[in-house]
Coordinates of C-alpha atoms in Angstrom, one line a residue:
M1 CA 0.0 0.0 0.0
A2 CA 1.1 3.6 -0.6
L3 CA 0.1 7.0 0.6
L4 CA -1.2 9.1 -2.3
P5 CA -0.8 12.9 -2.7
I6 CA -4.1 14.7 -2.1
L7 CA -5.0 17.5 -4.5
R8 CA -5.7 20.9 -2.8
F9 CA -8.4 23.3 -3.7
P10 CA -8.5 25.2 -6.1
D11 CA -6.5 22.7 -8.2
P12 CA -8.4 22.5 -11.6
R13 CA -8.1 18.7 -11.6
L14 CA -10.7 18.7 -8.7
K15 CA -13.2 19.9 -11.4
K16 CA -12.8 16.8 -13.6
I17 CA -15.7 14.4 -13.8
A18 CA -14.8 10.8 -12.9
A19 CA -15.4 8.1 -15.4
P20 CA -17.2 4.8 -14.5
V21 CA -15.0 1.9 -13.6
G22 CA -15.3 -1.0 -16.1
E23 CA -13.6 -4.1 -14.8
I24 CA -13.0 -4.4 -11.1
D25 CA -9.6 -6.0 -11.0
D26 CA -6.6 -6.1 -8.7
S27 CA -5.5 -2.6 -9.8
V28 CA -8.9 -1.2 -8.7
R29 CA -8.6 -3.1 -5.4
R30 CA -5.0 -1.8 -4.9
L31 CA -6.2 1.8 -5.5
I32 CA -9.0 1.3 -2.9
A33 CA -6.4 0.1 -0.4
D34 CA -4.1 3.0 -1.2
M35 CA -7.0 5.5 -0.9
A36 CA -8.0 4.0 2.4
E37 CA -4.5 4.2 3.8
T38 CA -4.3 7.8 2.6
M39 CA -7.6 8.7 4.1
Y40 CA -6.8 7.2 7.5
E41 CA -3.3 8.8 7.6
A42 CA -4.7 12.3 6.7
P43 CA -6.9 11.8 8.9
G44 CA -10.3 11.9 7.2
I45 CA -13.5 10.0 7.0
G46 CA -13.9 10.0 3.2
L47 CA -11.8 10.2 0.1
A48 CA -12.8 10.2 -3.6
A49 CA -10.4 9.0 -6.3
T50 CA -10.7 12.5 -7.9
Q51 CA -8.9 13.9 -4.8
V52 CA -5.8 11.8 -5.5
D53 CA -5.9 12.7 -9.3
V54 CA -7.5 9.4 -10.4
H55 CA -10.6 10.2 -12.3
K56 CA -12.6 7.0 -11.7
Q57 CA -15.8 6.6 -9.8
I58 CA -14.4 5.2 -6.6
V59 CA -15.0 6.5 -3.1
V60 CA -13.7 5.2 0.3
I61 CA -15.5 6.1 3.6
D62 CA -15.2 5.2 7.2
V63 CA -17.2 7.1 9.7
S64 CA -16.8 4.6 12.5
E65 CA -15.3 5.5 15.9
G66 CA -12.8 2.6 15.6
R67 CA -11.9 3.4 12.0
N68 CA -12.6 -0.2 11.2
E69 CA -15.7 -0.1 9.0
L70 CA -14.3 0.8 5.6
L71 CA -16.8 1.2 2.8
A72 CA -15.6 1.2 -0.8
L73 CA -18.1 2.4 -3.3
I74 CA -17.4 1.8 -7.0
N75 CA -19.6 3.5 -9.6
P76 CA -21.9 4.9 -6.9
R77 CA -25.2 6.5 -7.8
I78 CA -27.6 8.2 -5.4
D79 CA -31.1 6.8 -6.1
D80 CA -33.1 8.7 -3.4
L81 CA -32.6 11.8 -1.2
Q82 CA -34.9 12.6 1.8
G83 CA -35.1 15.3 4.3
Q84 CA -32.7 18.1 4.9
Q85 CA -29.9 18.8 7.4
E86 CA -27.3 21.4 7.8
G87 CA -23.9 20.6 9.3
E88 CA -20.3 21.7 9.3
E89 CA -18.1 20.1 6.7
G90 CA -14.4 19.9 6.0
C91 CA -12.4 18.3 3.3
L92 CA -9.0 16.8 2.9
S93 CA -8.6 18.9 -0.3
V94 CA -9.5 22.1 1.6
P95 CA -7.4 21.7 4.8
G96 CA -8.3 23.7 7.8
I97 CA -11.6 25.1 6.4
F98 CA -15.0 24.2 7.9
E99 CA -18.3 25.6 6.8
K100 CA -22.0 24.8 7.1
V101 CA -23.5 23.0 4.1
E102 CA -27.1 21.8 3.6
R103 CA -27.4 18.2 2.5
A104 CA -30.1 15.5 2.4
E105 CA -30.7 13.8 5.8
R106 CA -31.1 10.3 4.3
V107 CA -29.8 8.8 1.0
S108 CA -30.1 5.6 -0.8
V109 CA -27.0 4.8 -2.9
H110 CA -26.4 2.0 -5.4
F111 CA -22.8 0.9 -6.0
Q112 CA -20.5 -2.0 -6.7
D113 CA -18.2 -3.3 -4.0
G114 CA -14.6 -4.4 -4.4
D115 CA -15.8 -7.8 -5.7
G116 CA -18.0 -6.2 -8.3
Q117 CA -21.2 -7.1 -6.4
H118 CA -24.1 -4.7 -6.8
Q119 CA -25.2 -3.2 -3.4
T120 CA -27.7 -0.7 -2.1
L121 CA -27.1 1.2 1.1
V122 CA -29.5 3.5 2.9
A123 CA -27.6 6.0 5.0
E124 CA -28.6 8.7 7.5
G125 CA -26.7 11.4 9.4
L126 CA -23.0 11.7 9.1
L127 CA -22.7 8.7 6.6
A128 CA -25.4 10.3 4.4
V129 CA -23.5 13.6 4.4
C130 CA -20.2 11.9 3.7
I131 CA -21.6 9.9 0.7
Q132 CA -23.1 13.2 -0.8
H133 CA -19.8 15.0 -0.2
E134 CA -17.6 12.3 -1.8
L135 CA -20.0 11.8 -4.8
D136 CA -19.8 15.6 -5.4
H137 CA -16.0 15.1 -5.9
L138 CA -16.7 12.5 -8.6
N139 CA -18.9 15.1 -10.3
G140 CA -16.2 17.8 -10.1
K141 CA -17.6 19.6 -7.1
V142 CA -15.9 20.6 -3.8
F143 CA -18.0 21.4 -0.8
V144 CA -17.1 25.1 -1.1
D145 CA -19.0 25.1 -4.4
H146 CA -22.1 25.0 -2.2
L147 CA -21.1 28.3 -0.5
S148 CA -21.6 31.9 -1.5
Q149 CA -19.2 33.6 -3.9
L150 CA -17.9 35.8 -1.1
K151 CA -17.1 32.7 1.1
Q152 CA -15.4 31.0 -1.8
T153 CA -13.2 34.0 -2.4
R154 CA -12.3 34.2 1.3
I155 CA -11.4 30.5 1.4
R156 CA -9.2 30.8 -1.8
N157 CA -7.4 33.8 -0.2
K158 CA -6.9 32.0 3.1
L159 CA -5.5 28.9 1.4
A160 CA -3.2 31.0 -0.8
K161 CA -1.9 32.7 2.3
Q162 CA -1.3 29.4 4.1
A163 CA 0.6 28.1 1.0
R164 CA 2.9 31.2 1.1
V165 CA 3.6 30.8 4.8
T166 CA 4.5 27.1 4.5
A167 CA 6.6 27.6 1.3

């Protein structure tokens, strides 16, 4: 397994739309393992392949306290959204920034697992938010795209300042 570099907002590669995965083979399973290791090390609770500059429809998520319930979603598709909730979100591609975002409270997502089996998962709360957040990445969106233009500009400026300080 290997740690993968995470793209940082506003990198234009984060805007690329991910392509469906055809054959689920060892290279896909290796990517899932590398993404999981990268997510846990970061530390985060979700990571989309887009964030590591691989533009395939693959997401890893683990919202468990013990960090031992890894979900790998290949070719995920949200079939149903219900309710509404607002919560603070952060992102490994937008380090140190947390903002309130409105999301559905409950989602139903269809996907393939690492063995290529088709699955459906109904999720609520944090897992539902995380699924929506990560699937946004596959569609070329970052959570800050849900914010006002003013907030987006402030975030860009803050990240640019952070980059200058650490350079």
